[in-house]
Each structure stands twice: as structure tokens, then as C-alpha cells.
C-alpha positions as a Python dict, from the first residue, in 0.01 Angstrom:
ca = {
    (1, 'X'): (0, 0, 0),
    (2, 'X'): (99, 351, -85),
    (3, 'X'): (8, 664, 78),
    (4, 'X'): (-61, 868, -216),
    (5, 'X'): (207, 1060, -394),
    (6, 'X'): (471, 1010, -191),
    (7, 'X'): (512, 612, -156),
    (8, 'X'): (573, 538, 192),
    (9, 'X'): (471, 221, 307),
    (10, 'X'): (178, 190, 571),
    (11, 'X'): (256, -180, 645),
    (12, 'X'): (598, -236, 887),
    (13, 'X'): (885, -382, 660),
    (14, 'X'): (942, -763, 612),
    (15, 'X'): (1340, -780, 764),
    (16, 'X'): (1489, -1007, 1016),
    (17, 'X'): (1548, -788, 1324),
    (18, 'X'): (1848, -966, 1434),
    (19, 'X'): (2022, -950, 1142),
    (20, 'X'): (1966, -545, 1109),
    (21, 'X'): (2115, -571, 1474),
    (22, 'X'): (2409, -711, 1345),
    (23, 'X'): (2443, -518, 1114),
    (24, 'X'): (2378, -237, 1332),
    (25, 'X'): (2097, -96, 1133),
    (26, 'X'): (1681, -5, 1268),
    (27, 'X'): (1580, -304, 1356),
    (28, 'X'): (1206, -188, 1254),
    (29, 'X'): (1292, -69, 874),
    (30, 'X'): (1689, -225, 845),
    (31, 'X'): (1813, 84, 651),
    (32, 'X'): (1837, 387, 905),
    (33, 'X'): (2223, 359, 1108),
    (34, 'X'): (2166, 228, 1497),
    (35, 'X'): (2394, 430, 1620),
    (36, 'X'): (2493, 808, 1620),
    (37, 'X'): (2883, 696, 1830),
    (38, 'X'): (3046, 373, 1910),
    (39, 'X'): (2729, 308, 2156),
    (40, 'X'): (2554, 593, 2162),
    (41, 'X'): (2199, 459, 2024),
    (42, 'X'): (1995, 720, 1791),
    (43, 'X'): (1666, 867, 1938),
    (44, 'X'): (1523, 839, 1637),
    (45, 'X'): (1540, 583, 1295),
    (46, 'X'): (1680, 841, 1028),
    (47, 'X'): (1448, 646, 735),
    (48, 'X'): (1114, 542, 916),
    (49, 'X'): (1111, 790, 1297),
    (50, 'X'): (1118, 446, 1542),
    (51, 'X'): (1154, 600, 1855),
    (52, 'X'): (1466, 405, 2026),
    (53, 'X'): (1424, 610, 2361),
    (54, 'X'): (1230, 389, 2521),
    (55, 'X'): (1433, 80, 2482),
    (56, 'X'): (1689, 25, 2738),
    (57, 'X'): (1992, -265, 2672),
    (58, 'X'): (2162, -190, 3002),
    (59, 'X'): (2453, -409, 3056),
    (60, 'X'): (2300, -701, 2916),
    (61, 'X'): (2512, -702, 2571),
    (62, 'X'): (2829, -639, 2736),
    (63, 'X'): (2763, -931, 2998),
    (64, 'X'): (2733, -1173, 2694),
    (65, 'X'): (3009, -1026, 2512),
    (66, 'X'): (3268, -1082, 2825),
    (67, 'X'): (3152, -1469, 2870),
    (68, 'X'): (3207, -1470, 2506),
    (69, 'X'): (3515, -1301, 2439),
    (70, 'X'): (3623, -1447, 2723),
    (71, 'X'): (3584, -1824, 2674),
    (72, 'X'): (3735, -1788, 2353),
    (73, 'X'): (4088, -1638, 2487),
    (74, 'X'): (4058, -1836, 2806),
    (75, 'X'): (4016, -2181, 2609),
    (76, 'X'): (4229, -2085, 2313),
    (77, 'X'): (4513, -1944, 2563),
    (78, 'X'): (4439, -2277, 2748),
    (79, 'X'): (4512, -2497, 2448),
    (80, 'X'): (4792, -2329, 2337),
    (81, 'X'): (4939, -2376, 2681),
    (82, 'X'): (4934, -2681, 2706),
    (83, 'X'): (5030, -2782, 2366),
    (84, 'X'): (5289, -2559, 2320),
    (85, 'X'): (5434, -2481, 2684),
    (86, 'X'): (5509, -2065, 2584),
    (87, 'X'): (5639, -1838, 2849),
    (88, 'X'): (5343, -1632, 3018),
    (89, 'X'): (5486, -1302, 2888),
    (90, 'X'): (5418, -1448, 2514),
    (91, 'X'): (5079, -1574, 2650),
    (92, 'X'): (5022, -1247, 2762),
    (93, 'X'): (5087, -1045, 2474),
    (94, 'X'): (4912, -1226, 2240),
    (95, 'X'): (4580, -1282, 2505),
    (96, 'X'): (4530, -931, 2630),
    (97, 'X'): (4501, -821, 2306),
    (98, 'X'): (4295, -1060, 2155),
    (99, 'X'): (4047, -1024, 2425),
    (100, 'X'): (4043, -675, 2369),
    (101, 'X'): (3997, -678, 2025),
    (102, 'X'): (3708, -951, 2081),
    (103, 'X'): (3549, -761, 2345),
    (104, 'X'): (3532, -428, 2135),
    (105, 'X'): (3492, -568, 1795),
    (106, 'X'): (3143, -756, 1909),
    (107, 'X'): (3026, -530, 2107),
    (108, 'X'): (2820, -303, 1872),
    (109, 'X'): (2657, -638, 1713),
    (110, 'X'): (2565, -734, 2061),
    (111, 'X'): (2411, -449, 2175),
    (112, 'X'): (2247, -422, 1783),
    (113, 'X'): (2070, -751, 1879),
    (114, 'X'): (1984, -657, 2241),
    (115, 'X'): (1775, -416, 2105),
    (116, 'X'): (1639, -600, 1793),
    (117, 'X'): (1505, -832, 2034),
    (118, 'X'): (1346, -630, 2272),
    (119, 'X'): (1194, -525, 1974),
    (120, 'X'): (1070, -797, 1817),
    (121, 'X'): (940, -925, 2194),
    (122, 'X'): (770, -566, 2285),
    (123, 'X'): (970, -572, 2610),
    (124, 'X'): (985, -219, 2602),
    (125, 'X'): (643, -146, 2533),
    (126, 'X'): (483, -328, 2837),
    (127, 'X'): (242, -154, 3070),
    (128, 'X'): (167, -248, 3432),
    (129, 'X'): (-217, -62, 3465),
    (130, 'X'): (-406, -136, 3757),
}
């Protein structure tokens, strides 16, 4: 459906919210940016106005992303270890910057899908009326 003249859609757009959270894009339309910083979510979608202000991610993306990053240097680090037998200082400069580099590089998918799936639940939408 068209509204007149102009074209915009009335109906929501068929996307798949978590992959426009992984791609850090709305989540509602999948073309407007997610973010206006690193993690700095936009009030508003730049192509179809979704307000994001009432959506709150907390810490819940970075809690996943540590566990994550994490268990991939821990186990990796681990492996090496005991395969290998390096000094620590080698272990250490290779894992402290690998979890770094983990940590920051998934964070802004994480948090992209935190909020893609409040979204698509409505967890932010709830009302408690008495």
C-alpha cells in the first residue's frame, strides 16, 4: 500500500530484526544507522522515525560479550598452553590483546541484537495498569 504521492509504506517492513542488529541498522525498517557513536543509540530511525528512547539494553550485551570473548581467549590461551608450553609473557601479549579486540569488535553487534530483540518481543512497550 501507498500513501498517495509520496510512496511510503503503511505496512511495517518484512526484515529479520536480528540480522539489522548485526548489522547495526533499525531493527524496525533495516536501513536507518543504529547508532549516532560507538554506543551511543539514535533517538530516532533516520528512514522510518522508530523512537529508540524507550528501549533500554543496560549491561546485558556487554555481559554476553565478556563470557564470550572471554571463553574464547581463556580456552584458546588454554590450548595453546598446554600444547605448546610458551612463556606467560608471550601468552600475555598475544591474550590481552585478543580479548580486547574480541570484546570491542562484538560489542556493537551485541548491543544491535539486544535491542532488535526487545523489539521484536515488545519488552519495552509493556504496561503495568491497575
Amino acid at each position: 500500500m501507498t500513501d498517495g504521492p509520496t510512496g511510503l509504506d503503511l505496512e511495517p517492513a518484512r526484515i529479520d530484526p536480528i540480522r539489522a542488529g548485526l548489522l547495526c541498522r533499525c531493527p524496525n525498517c533495516g536501513k536507518g544507522p543504529l547508532f549516532s557513536g560507538f554506543l551511543k543509540v539514535v533517538d530516532r530511525c533516520a528512514a522510518c522515525g522508530f523512537d529508540f528512547t524507550r528501549l533500554n539494553t543496560g549491561d546485558g550485551a556487554a555481559i554476553f560479550i565478556m563470557q564470550i570473548a572471554g571463553g574464547i581467549v581463556v580456552f584458546s590461551a588454554l590450548f595453546v598452553q598446554v600444547a605448546y608450553n610458551p612463556p606467560i609473557w608471550a601468552m600475555l601479549v598475544v591474550a590481552l590483546p585478543m580479548v580486547a579486540g574480541l570484546s570491542l569488535g562484538l560489542m556493537r553487534p551485541g548491543k544491535g541484537v539486544m535491542i532488535a530483540l526487545q523489539m521484536r518481543n515488545k519488552s519495552g512497550q509493556s504496561r503495568h495498569d491497575s
